Amino acid sequence: MKKMYIGALSLLAVVTLAACGSNGETESSSSSVDKTDKVIKVASQAPPMTDVVKVAAEVAKEDGWEIELVQVNDNVAYNDMVSSEEADASFAQHKPFMEKYNSEKGTNLVAIQPIYDAKVGFYSKDYKTIDEIPAGTKVAIPNDASNEGRALAILEEQGLIKLKDGVGVNGTIKDVEENPKNFEWLQVDLLNLAEAYSEPNVSLVYNYPTYIAKIGLKPADALFLEKNIDQRFTIQLVAREDNQDSEKIQALKKAMTSDEVRSFLEDDHSDTLVPAF
C-alpha cells in the first residue's frame, strides 16, 4: 500500500513537471512568434495611396519586413481597422480628417509622417472661366467638416464668396457672409463628388485627383486649383498612440519615405501631387 502511494506521488510529480515544461515551451514559442512577426498591415482606400503602399512594400522587403495592403471601400473603415488593432497603420487621409474621427469616436490615432500634398480644386463641365459662372447655380462641396472648410476657403481665394473673418479652412456654409452669385450648396460625401460633375445645374465641383480621376479628369482640367497648397491637409501615414514608436511603424515610416517612393511620386504623379518629405 505504501509502495503504491509513493508510486502515485511520483507519477503526479512527473505529470506536473511535464505540464510545467509544456507551458514553458508554449510561452517560449509564443514569445518567439512575437519576435519574428514581420508583417505590417496597412489599411488604405484608393490609388495613388494604395500604389504608394505597394512601392513601400517592395522597399521594406530589403529589411526583412512584409507590408500587407488592406484595401477598403470607404473613408471610415481604414480608421476603424487601425483603432481596433486590425491594422497597424493607415495611409488615406490628412490630419484634420483624422482629428475629426478621433473627436467623434474617442480614439487615439496619431499622424506619423506626411507623405504627399494633393492638388485640389474645382471642376466645371460647362464653363471655362470664373466670370461665366451664372448666379443661382449649384456648387458641390464635401459634406465632412475638414474638407468642407478647405473647399470654401478656395472659393474665397477666387473672390467668389466671403467668409467670416478668421475662420479660414475651418469655415462651414454657415460662415459664408457674402455669396454674390447666390450659390446653392450641394453637400456630398467625398467619395461621390465626382458623380455630381455630370448633374444638371451643377457648375462647380470640388475634388481631389484621386476621386476625379474616375471620370477621366486631372488637376490640369480644373477651372481653378488651390493657389497655395495648405500643408495642414498633407496626406499622412497614421498609427495609434500605443504603437507609434514600435519597430513595425518605424520600419514602415522608413519604407514610406524612401527614395523609391519619392521617385514614384515625382515621376508618375507630378501632375496630381507633390512629395511632402
PDB file of C-alpha atoms in Angstrom:
ATOM      1  CA  MET A   1       0.000   0.000   0.000  1.00  0.00           C
ATOM      2  CA  LYS A   2       2.851   2.340   0.930  1.00  0.00           C
ATOM      3  CA  LYS A   3       4.660   1.499  -2.327  1.00  0.00           C
ATOM      4  CA  MET A   4       1.535   2.217  -4.353  1.00  0.00           C
ATOM      5  CA  TYR A   5       1.131   5.599  -2.596  1.00  0.00           C
ATOM      6  CA  ILE A   6       4.747   6.559  -3.302  1.00  0.00           C
ATOM      7  CA  GLY A   7       4.320   5.447  -6.911  1.00  0.00           C
ATOM      8  CA  ALA A   8       1.227   7.595  -7.307  1.00  0.00           C
ATOM      9  CA  LEU A   9       3.059  10.625  -5.921  1.00  0.00           C
ATOM     10  CA  SER A  10       5.945  10.010  -8.292  1.00  0.00           C
ATOM     11  CA  LEU A  11       3.560   9.791 -11.237  1.00  0.00           C
ATOM     12  CA  LEU A  12       1.860  13.019 -10.170  1.00  0.00           C
ATOM     13  CA  ALA A  13       5.224  14.759  -9.948  1.00  0.00           C
ATOM     14  CA  VAL A  14       6.163  13.608 -13.449  1.00  0.00           C
ATOM     15  CA  VAL A  15       2.815  14.810 -14.873  1.00  0.00           C
ATOM     16  CA  THR A  16       3.146  18.137 -13.073  1.00  0.00           C
ATOM     17  CA  LEU A  17       6.703  18.667 -14.321  1.00  0.00           C
ATOM     18  CA  ALA A  18       5.657  17.682 -17.822  1.00  0.00           C
ATOM     19  CA  ALA A  19       2.825  20.164 -17.690  1.00  0.00           C
ATOM     20  CA  CYS A  20       5.174  22.911 -16.482  1.00  0.00           C
ATOM     21  CA  GLY A  21       7.581  22.030 -19.224  1.00  0.00           C
ATOM     22  CA  SER A  22       4.779  22.159 -21.777  1.00  0.00           C
ATOM     23  CA  ASN A  23       3.656  25.598 -20.563  1.00  0.00           C
ATOM     24  CA  GLY A  24       7.208  26.851 -20.643  1.00  0.00           C
ATOM     25  CA  GLU A  25       7.630  25.694 -24.224  1.00  0.00           C
ATOM     26  CA  THR A  26       4.323  27.296 -25.242  1.00  0.00           C
ATOM     27  CA  GLU A  27       5.251  30.615 -23.690  1.00  0.00           C
ATOM     28  CA  SER A  28       8.676  30.458 -25.261  1.00  0.00           C
ATOM     29  CA  SER A  29       7.135  29.593 -28.628  1.00  0.00           C
ATOM     30  CA  SER A  30       4.625  32.446 -28.321  1.00  0.00           C
ATOM     31  CA  SER A  31       7.413  34.856 -27.423  1.00  0.00           C
ATOM     32  CA  SER A  32       9.383  33.618 -30.394  1.00  0.00           C
ATOM     33  CA  VAL A  33       6.418  34.234 -32.724  1.00  0.00           C
ATOM     34  CA  ASP A  34       6.043  37.783 -31.427  1.00  0.00           C
ATOM     35  CA  LYS A  35       9.707  38.472 -32.037  1.00  0.00           C
ATOM     36  CA  THR A  36       9.531  37.163 -35.578  1.00  0.00           C
ATOM     37  CA  ASP A  37       6.270  38.900 -36.541  1.00  0.00           C
ATOM     38  CA  LYS A  38       7.474  40.860 -39.543  1.00  0.00           C
ATOM     39  CA  VAL A  39       4.097  41.586 -41.157  1.00  0.00           C
ATOM     40  CA  ILE A  40       2.906  45.210 -41.139  1.00  0.00           C
ATOM     41  CA  LYS A  41      -0.772  45.641 -42.039  1.00  0.00           C
ATOM     42  CA  VAL A  42      -1.588  48.964 -43.711  1.00  0.00           C
ATOM     43  CA  ALA A  43      -5.190  49.960 -44.472  1.00  0.00           C
ATOM     44  CA  SER A  44      -5.739  52.224 -47.466  1.00  0.00           C
ATOM     45  CA  GLN A  45      -8.604  53.202 -49.704  1.00  0.00           C
ATOM     46  CA  ALA A  46      -7.693  54.144 -53.301  1.00  0.00           C
ATOM     47  CA  PRO A  47      -4.847  54.973 -55.685  1.00  0.00           C
ATOM     48  CA  PRO A  48      -2.408  56.626 -55.510  1.00  0.00           C
ATOM     49  CA  MET A  49      -2.349  55.888 -51.746  1.00  0.00           C
ATOM     50  CA  THR A  50      -2.605  52.146 -52.344  1.00  0.00           C
ATOM     51  CA  ASP A  51       0.106  52.382 -55.009  1.00  0.00           C
ATOM     52  CA  VAL A  52       2.438  54.160 -52.592  1.00  0.00           C
ATOM     53  CA  VAL A  53       1.929  51.347 -50.068  1.00  0.00           C
ATOM     54  CA  LYS A  54       2.822  48.789 -52.744  1.00  0.00           C
ATOM     55  CA  VAL A  55       6.035  50.629 -53.642  1.00  0.00           C
ATOM     56  CA  ALA A  56       6.951  50.870 -49.952  1.00  0.00           C
ATOM     57  CA  ALA A  57       6.288  47.130 -49.589  1.00  0.00           C
ATOM     58  CA  GLU A  58       8.997  46.342 -52.140  1.00  0.00           C
ATOM     59  CA  VAL A  59      11.442  48.566 -50.260  1.00  0.00           C
ATOM     60  CA  ALA A  60      10.593  47.024 -46.871  1.00  0.00           C
ATOM     61  CA  LYS A  61      11.409  43.540 -48.165  1.00  0.00           C
ATOM     62  CA  GLU A  62      15.079  44.519 -48.209  1.00  0.00           C
ATOM     63  CA  ASP A  63      14.963  44.883 -44.420  1.00  0.00           C
ATOM     64  CA  GLY A  64      13.016  41.654 -43.907  1.00  0.00           C
ATOM     65  CA  TRP A  65       9.570  43.240 -43.465  1.00  0.00           C
ATOM     66  CA  GLU A  66       6.347  42.331 -45.255  1.00  0.00           C
ATOM     67  CA  ILE A  67       3.903  45.212 -45.751  1.00  0.00           C
ATOM     68  CA  GLU A  68       0.400  43.828 -46.292  1.00  0.00           C
ATOM     69  CA  LEU A  69      -2.023  46.207 -48.005  1.00  0.00           C
ATOM     70  CA  VAL A  70      -5.609  46.012 -46.734  1.00  0.00           C
ATOM     71  CA  GLN A  71      -7.749  47.911 -49.240  1.00  0.00           C
ATOM     72  CA  VAL A  72     -11.133  49.231 -48.069  1.00  0.00           C
ATOM     73  CA  ASN A  73     -14.034  50.885 -49.865  1.00  0.00           C
ATOM     74  CA  ASP A  74     -14.848  53.941 -47.759  1.00  0.00           C
ATOM     75  CA  ASN A  75     -13.348  56.726 -45.670  1.00  0.00           C
ATOM     76  CA  VAL A  76     -14.209  55.223 -42.289  1.00  0.00           C
ATOM     77  CA  ALA A  77     -13.085  51.596 -42.472  1.00  0.00           C
ATOM     78  CA  TYR A  78      -9.348  52.304 -42.531  1.00  0.00           C
ATOM     79  CA  ASN A  79      -9.593  54.297 -39.301  1.00  0.00           C
ATOM     80  CA  ASP A  80     -11.827  51.684 -37.716  1.00  0.00           C
ATOM     81  CA  MET A  81      -9.284  48.978 -38.560  1.00  0.00           C
ATOM     82  CA  VAL A  82      -6.349  50.839 -37.031  1.00  0.00           C
ATOM     83  CA  SER A  83      -8.201  51.881 -33.883  1.00  0.00           C
ATOM     84  CA  SER A  84      -9.437  48.300 -33.333  1.00  0.00           C
ATOM     85  CA  GLU A  85      -5.905  46.949 -33.964  1.00  0.00           C
ATOM     86  CA  GLU A  86      -6.963  45.009 -37.068  1.00  0.00           C
ATOM     87  CA  ALA A  87      -4.328  47.039 -38.912  1.00  0.00           C
ATOM     88  CA  ASP A  88      -1.077  48.587 -37.729  1.00  0.00           C
ATOM     89  CA  ALA A  89      -1.411  51.814 -39.699  1.00  0.00           C
ATOM     90  CA  SER A  90      -3.368  53.561 -42.432  1.00  0.00           C
ATOM     91  CA  PHE A  91      -2.456  55.709 -45.391  1.00  0.00           C
ATOM     92  CA  ALA A  92      -5.502  57.516 -46.739  1.00  0.00           C
ATOM     93  CA  GLN A  93      -6.163  60.871 -45.057  1.00  0.00           C
ATOM     94  CA  HIS A  94      -4.959  64.246 -43.871  1.00  0.00           C
ATOM     95  CA  LYS A  95      -4.559  65.226 -40.232  1.00  0.00           C
ATOM     96  CA  PRO A  96      -7.755  67.336 -39.863  1.00  0.00           C
ATOM     97  CA  PHE A  97      -9.839  64.374 -41.104  1.00  0.00           C
ATOM     98  CA  MET A  98      -8.085  62.077 -38.616  1.00  0.00           C
ATOM     99  CA  GLU A  99      -8.636  64.537 -35.773  1.00  0.00           C
ATOM    100  CA  LYS A 100     -12.339  64.754 -36.611  1.00  0.00           C
ATOM    101  CA  TYR A 101     -12.556  60.955 -36.454  1.00  0.00           C
ATOM    102  CA  ASN A 102     -10.791  60.957 -33.067  1.00  0.00           C
ATOM    103  CA  SER A 103     -13.179  63.545 -31.648  1.00  0.00           C
ATOM    104  CA  GLU A 104     -16.240  61.641 -32.850  1.00  0.00           C
ATOM    105  CA  LYS A 105     -15.073  58.140 -31.906  1.00  0.00           C
ATOM    106  CA  GLY A 106     -12.952  58.831 -28.819  1.00  0.00           C
ATOM    107  CA  THR A 107      -9.939  57.167 -30.446  1.00  0.00           C
ATOM    108  CA  ASN A 108      -6.232  57.952 -30.237  1.00  0.00           C
ATOM    109  CA  LEU A 109      -4.968  57.912 -33.812  1.00  0.00           C
ATOM    110  CA  VAL A 110      -1.850  59.962 -34.493  1.00  0.00           C
ATOM    111  CA  ALA A 111      -0.273  61.355 -37.663  1.00  0.00           C
ATOM    112  CA  ILE A 112       3.162  59.762 -38.034  1.00  0.00           C
ATOM    113  CA  GLN A 113       4.620  61.107 -41.268  1.00  0.00           C
ATOM    114  CA  PRO A 114       3.460  63.454 -44.064  1.00  0.00           C
ATOM    115  CA  ILE A 115       3.851  61.782 -47.466  1.00  0.00           C
ATOM    116  CA  TYR A 116       2.349  63.996 -50.173  1.00  0.00           C
ATOM    117  CA  ASP A 117       0.160  67.017 -50.902  1.00  0.00           C
ATOM    118  CA  ALA A 118      -2.665  66.600 -53.391  1.00  0.00           C
ATOM    119  CA  LYS A 119      -3.539  69.319 -55.904  1.00  0.00           C
ATOM    120  CA  VAL A 120      -7.185  70.084 -55.136  1.00  0.00           C
ATOM    121  CA  GLY A 121      -9.643  72.486 -56.702  1.00  0.00           C
ATOM    122  CA  PHE A 122     -12.929  72.967 -58.533  1.00  0.00           C
ATOM    123  CA  TYR A 123     -14.047  71.454 -61.824  1.00  0.00           C
ATOM    124  CA  SER A 124     -16.756  72.614 -64.218  1.00  0.00           C
ATOM    125  CA  LYS A 125     -18.273  70.770 -67.180  1.00  0.00           C
ATOM    126  CA  ASP A 126     -19.966  73.877 -68.553  1.00  0.00           C
ATOM    127  CA  TYR A 127     -17.674  76.851 -68.002  1.00  0.00           C
ATOM    128  CA  LYS A 128     -14.116  77.815 -68.914  1.00  0.00           C
ATOM    129  CA  THR A 129     -13.757  80.960 -66.797  1.00  0.00           C
ATOM    130  CA  ILE A 130     -14.977  82.126 -63.398  1.00  0.00           C
ATOM    131  CA  ASP A 131     -16.815  85.066 -64.969  1.00  0.00           C
ATOM    132  CA  GLU A 132     -19.042  82.688 -66.931  1.00  0.00           C
ATOM    133  CA  ILE A 133     -20.430  81.013 -63.804  1.00  0.00           C
ATOM    134  CA  PRO A 134     -24.099  82.057 -63.531  1.00  0.00           C
ATOM    135  CA  ALA A 135     -25.933  83.250 -60.454  1.00  0.00           C
ATOM    136  CA  GLY A 136     -28.134  80.792 -58.585  1.00  0.00           C
ATOM    137  CA  THR A 137     -26.207  77.729 -59.728  1.00  0.00           C
ATOM    138  CA  LYS A 138     -25.255  74.728 -57.588  1.00  0.00           C
ATOM    139  CA  VAL A 139     -21.771  74.235 -56.133  1.00  0.00           C
ATOM    140  CA  ALA A 140     -20.858  70.739 -54.926  1.00  0.00           C
ATOM    141  CA  ILE A 141     -18.616  70.563 -51.867  1.00  0.00           C
ATOM    142  CA  PRO A 142     -17.697  67.784 -49.383  1.00  0.00           C
ATOM    143  CA  ASN A 143     -20.082  67.099 -46.516  1.00  0.00           C
ATOM    144  CA  ASP A 144     -17.361  66.379 -43.931  1.00  0.00           C
ATOM    145  CA  ALA A 145     -16.202  69.326 -41.853  1.00  0.00           C
ATOM    146  CA  SER A 146     -12.471  69.301 -42.634  1.00  0.00           C
ATOM    147  CA  ASN A 147     -12.843  69.107 -46.407  1.00  0.00           C
ATOM    148  CA  GLU A 148     -15.834  71.462 -46.449  1.00  0.00           C
ATOM    149  CA  GLY A 149     -13.739  74.191 -44.851  1.00  0.00           C
ATOM    150  CA  ARG A 150     -10.919  73.749 -47.334  1.00  0.00           C
ATOM    151  CA  ALA A 151     -13.314  73.915 -50.293  1.00  0.00           C
ATOM    152  CA  LEU A 152     -14.921  77.115 -49.027  1.00  0.00           C
ATOM    153  CA  ALA A 153     -11.501  78.680 -48.416  1.00  0.00           C
ATOM    154  CA  ILE A 154     -10.568  78.020 -52.061  1.00  0.00           C
ATOM    155  CA  LEU A 155     -13.786  79.689 -53.237  1.00  0.00           C
ATOM    156  CA  GLU A 156     -12.895  82.683 -51.080  1.00  0.00           C
ATOM    157  CA  GLU A 157      -9.400  82.753 -52.647  1.00  0.00           C
ATOM    158  CA  GLN A 158     -11.093  83.220 -56.003  1.00  0.00           C
ATOM    159  CA  GLY A 159     -13.317  86.036 -54.734  1.00  0.00           C
ATOM    160  CA  LEU A 160     -16.491  84.012 -55.233  1.00  0.00           C
ATOM    161  CA  ILE A 161     -17.607  84.168 -51.580  1.00  0.00           C
ATOM    162  CA  LYS A 162     -16.626  85.942 -48.363  1.00  0.00           C
ATOM    163  CA  LEU A 163     -16.258  84.010 -45.103  1.00  0.00           C
ATOM    164  CA  LYS A 164     -16.384  85.367 -41.572  1.00  0.00           C
ATOM    165  CA  ASP A 165     -13.067  86.856 -40.560  1.00  0.00           C
ATOM    166  CA  GLY A 166     -10.640  84.354 -39.090  1.00  0.00           C
ATOM    167  CA  VAL A 167     -12.438  81.102 -39.895  1.00  0.00           C
ATOM    168  CA  GLY A 168     -10.031  80.157 -42.699  1.00  0.00           C
ATOM    169  CA  VAL A 169     -10.165  76.437 -43.574  1.00  0.00           C
ATOM    170  CA  ASN A 170     -12.393  75.767 -40.559  1.00  0.00           C
ATOM    171  CA  GLY A 171     -15.385  77.501 -42.101  1.00  0.00           C
ATOM    172  CA  THR A 172     -18.782  75.984 -42.879  1.00  0.00           C
ATOM    173  CA  ILE A 173     -21.565  77.210 -45.130  1.00  0.00           C
ATOM    174  CA  LYS A 174     -22.979  78.958 -42.038  1.00  0.00           C
ATOM    175  CA  ASP A 175     -19.835  81.112 -42.075  1.00  0.00           C
ATOM    176  CA  VAL A 176     -20.457  82.423 -45.603  1.00  0.00           C
ATOM    177  CA  GLU A 177     -21.135  86.134 -45.104  1.00  0.00           C
ATOM    178  CA  GLU A 178     -21.196  87.162 -48.744  1.00  0.00           C
ATOM    179  CA  ASN A 179     -22.451  84.995 -51.613  1.00  0.00           C
ATOM    180  CA  PRO A 180     -22.793  87.458 -54.529  1.00  0.00           C
ATOM    181  CA  LYS A 181     -23.663  84.760 -57.090  1.00  0.00           C
ATOM    182  CA  ASN A 182     -26.210  83.243 -54.705  1.00  0.00           C
ATOM    183  CA  PHE A 183     -24.690  79.782 -54.929  1.00  0.00           C
ATOM    184  CA  GLU A 184     -26.838  76.863 -53.834  1.00  0.00           C
ATOM    185  CA  TRP A 185     -24.719  74.452 -51.767  1.00  0.00           C
ATOM    186  CA  LEU A 186     -24.803  70.781 -52.648  1.00  0.00           C
ATOM    187  CA  GLN A 187     -23.066  68.861 -49.844  1.00  0.00           C
ATOM    188  CA  VAL A 188     -21.926  65.415 -50.962  1.00  0.00           C
ATOM    189  CA  ASP A 189     -19.806  62.607 -49.499  1.00  0.00           C
ATOM    190  CA  LEU A 190     -16.250  62.974 -50.763  1.00  0.00           C
ATOM    191  CA  LEU A 191     -16.368  59.571 -52.471  1.00  0.00           C
ATOM    192  CA  ASN A 192     -19.427  60.599 -54.506  1.00  0.00           C
ATOM    193  CA  LEU A 193     -18.419  64.128 -55.501  1.00  0.00           C
ATOM    194  CA  ALA A 194     -17.185  63.048 -58.928  1.00  0.00           C
ATOM    195  CA  GLU A 195     -20.726  61.921 -59.811  1.00  0.00           C
ATOM    196  CA  ALA A 196     -22.007  65.443 -59.069  1.00  0.00           C
ATOM    197  CA  TYR A 197     -19.918  66.702 -62.005  1.00  0.00           C
ATOM    198  CA  SER A 198     -22.493  65.439 -64.513  1.00  0.00           C
ATOM    199  CA  GLU A 199     -25.552  66.581 -62.565  1.00  0.00           C
ATOM    200  CA  PRO A 200     -27.694  69.330 -64.192  1.00  0.00           C
ATOM    201  CA  ASN A 201     -27.255  72.883 -62.921  1.00  0.00           C
ATOM    202  CA  VAL A 202     -24.073  71.963 -61.006  1.00  0.00           C
ATOM    203  CA  SER A 203     -21.495  74.472 -62.192  1.00  0.00           C
ATOM    204  CA  LEU A 204     -18.641  73.764 -59.770  1.00  0.00           C
ATOM    205  CA  VAL A 205     -17.467  70.557 -58.122  1.00  0.00           C
ATOM    206  CA  TYR A 206     -14.659  70.376 -55.565  1.00  0.00           C
ATOM    207  CA  ASN A 207     -12.436  67.321 -55.724  1.00  0.00           C
ATOM    208  CA  TYR A 208      -9.151  65.524 -55.163  1.00  0.00           C
ATOM    209  CA  PRO A 209      -7.141  63.982 -58.019  1.00  0.00           C
ATOM    210  CA  THR A 210      -7.802  60.523 -56.527  1.00  0.00           C
ATOM    211  CA  TYR A 211     -11.564  60.771 -56.930  1.00  0.00           C
ATOM    212  CA  ILE A 212     -11.911  62.971 -60.007  1.00  0.00           C
ATOM    213  CA  ALA A 213      -9.691  60.539 -61.955  1.00  0.00           C
ATOM    214  CA  LYS A 214     -12.526  58.003 -62.159  1.00  0.00           C
ATOM    215  CA  ILE A 215     -14.345  60.276 -64.606  1.00  0.00           C
ATOM    216  CA  GLY A 216     -11.201  60.900 -66.627  1.00  0.00           C
ATOM    217  CA  LEU A 217     -10.198  64.285 -65.185  1.00  0.00           C
ATOM    218  CA  LYS A 218      -6.996  65.544 -63.577  1.00  0.00           C
ATOM    219  CA  PRO A 219      -5.874  68.805 -61.918  1.00  0.00           C
ATOM    220  CA  ALA A 220      -4.921  70.288 -65.299  1.00  0.00           C
ATOM    221  CA  ASP A 221      -8.644  70.125 -66.192  1.00  0.00           C
ATOM    222  CA  ALA A 222      -9.764  72.100 -63.128  1.00  0.00           C
ATOM    223  CA  LEU A 223     -11.340  75.513 -63.556  1.00  0.00           C
ATOM    224  CA  PHE A 224      -9.145  76.604 -60.650  1.00  0.00           C
ATOM    225  CA  LEU A 225      -6.920  74.970 -58.034  1.00  0.00           C
ATOM    226  CA  GLU A 226      -5.903  75.913 -54.516  1.00  0.00           C
ATOM    227  CA  LYS A 227      -3.418  78.754 -55.046  1.00  0.00           C
ATOM    228  CA  ASN A 228      -1.047  77.763 -52.273  1.00  0.00           C
ATOM    229  CA  ILE A 229      -1.131  74.148 -51.092  1.00  0.00           C
ATOM    230  CA  ASP A 230      -2.197  74.110 -47.438  1.00  0.00           C
ATOM    231  CA  GLN A 231       0.081  71.590 -45.763  1.00  0.00           C
ATOM    232  CA  ARG A 232      -2.359  71.029 -42.940  1.00  0.00           C
ATOM    233  CA  PHE A 233      -4.026  68.774 -45.491  1.00  0.00           C
ATOM    234  CA  THR A 234      -0.966  66.698 -46.374  1.00  0.00           C
ATOM    235  CA  ILE A 235      -1.832  63.004 -46.791  1.00  0.00           C
ATOM    236  CA  GLN A 236      -0.346  61.278 -43.760  1.00  0.00           C
ATOM    237  CA  LEU A 237       0.782  57.893 -42.521  1.00  0.00           C
ATOM    238  CA  VAL A 238      -1.376  57.289 -39.426  1.00  0.00           C
ATOM    239  CA  ALA A 239      -0.993  54.886 -36.493  1.00  0.00           C
ATOM    240  CA  ARG A 240      -2.107  54.705 -32.833  1.00  0.00           C
ATOM    241  CA  GLU A 241      -0.571  56.303 -29.774  1.00  0.00           C
ATOM    242  CA  ASP A 242       0.296  52.891 -28.385  1.00  0.00           C
ATOM    243  CA  ASN A 243       2.194  51.652 -31.436  1.00  0.00           C
ATOM    244  CA  GLN A 244       3.601  54.829 -32.978  1.00  0.00           C
ATOM    245  CA  ASP A 245       7.116  54.147 -31.643  1.00  0.00           C
ATOM    246  CA  SER A 246       7.087  50.419 -32.363  1.00  0.00           C
ATOM    247  CA  GLU A 247       9.648  48.695 -34.564  1.00  0.00           C
ATOM    248  CA  LYS A 248       6.940  47.973 -37.131  1.00  0.00           C
ATOM    249  CA  ILE A 249       5.874  51.599 -37.522  1.00  0.00           C
ATOM    250  CA  GLN A 250       9.468  52.809 -37.689  1.00  0.00           C
ATOM    251  CA  ALA A 251      10.179  50.269 -40.440  1.00  0.00           C
ATOM    252  CA  LEU A 252       7.015  51.354 -42.258  1.00  0.00           C
ATOM    253  CA  LYS A 253       7.926  55.021 -41.959  1.00  0.00           C
ATOM    254  CA  LYS A 254      11.396  54.300 -43.366  1.00  0.00           C
ATOM    255  CA  ALA A 255       9.927  52.491 -46.382  1.00  0.00           C
ATOM    256  CA  MET A 256       7.259  55.140 -46.991  1.00  0.00           C
ATOM    257  CA  THR A 257       9.865  57.919 -47.091  1.00  0.00           C
ATOM    258  CA  SER A 258      12.350  56.022 -49.247  1.00  0.00           C
ATOM    259  CA  ASP A 259      13.935  57.293 -52.446  1.00  0.00           C
ATOM    260  CA  GLU A 260      11.834  54.758 -54.340  1.00  0.00           C
ATOM    261  CA  VAL A 261       8.578  56.247 -53.046  1.00  0.00           C
ATOM    262  CA  ARG A 262       9.792  59.776 -53.769  1.00  0.00           C
ATOM    263  CA  SER A 263      10.689  58.792 -57.328  1.00  0.00           C
ATOM    264  CA  PHE A 264       7.273  57.188 -57.776  1.00  0.00           C
ATOM    265  CA  LEU A 265       5.558  60.394 -56.647  1.00  0.00           C
ATOM    266  CA  GLU A 266       7.747  62.711 -58.695  1.00  0.00           C
ATOM    267  CA  ASP A 267       7.966  60.642 -61.869  1.00  0.00           C
ATOM    268  CA  ASP A 268       4.495  59.125 -62.092  1.00  0.00           C
ATOM    269  CA  HIS A 269       2.243  61.649 -60.331  1.00  0.00           C
ATOM    270  CA  SER A 270       3.842  65.082 -60.672  1.00  0.00           C
ATOM    271  CA  ASP A 271       0.654  66.397 -62.321  1.00  0.00           C
ATOM    272  CA  THR A 272      -1.520  65.480 -59.338  1.00  0.00           C
ATOM    273  CA  LEU A 273       0.586  65.716 -56.184  1.00  0.00           C
ATOM    274  CA  VAL A 274       3.756  66.975 -54.517  1.00  0.00           C
ATOM    275  CA  PRO A 275       6.008  64.913 -52.183  1.00  0.00           C
ATOM    276  CA  ALA A 276       5.948  66.199 -48.578  1.00  0.00           C
ATOM    277  CA  PHE A 277       9.066  64.539 -47.167  1.00  0.00           C
TER     278      PHE A 277
END
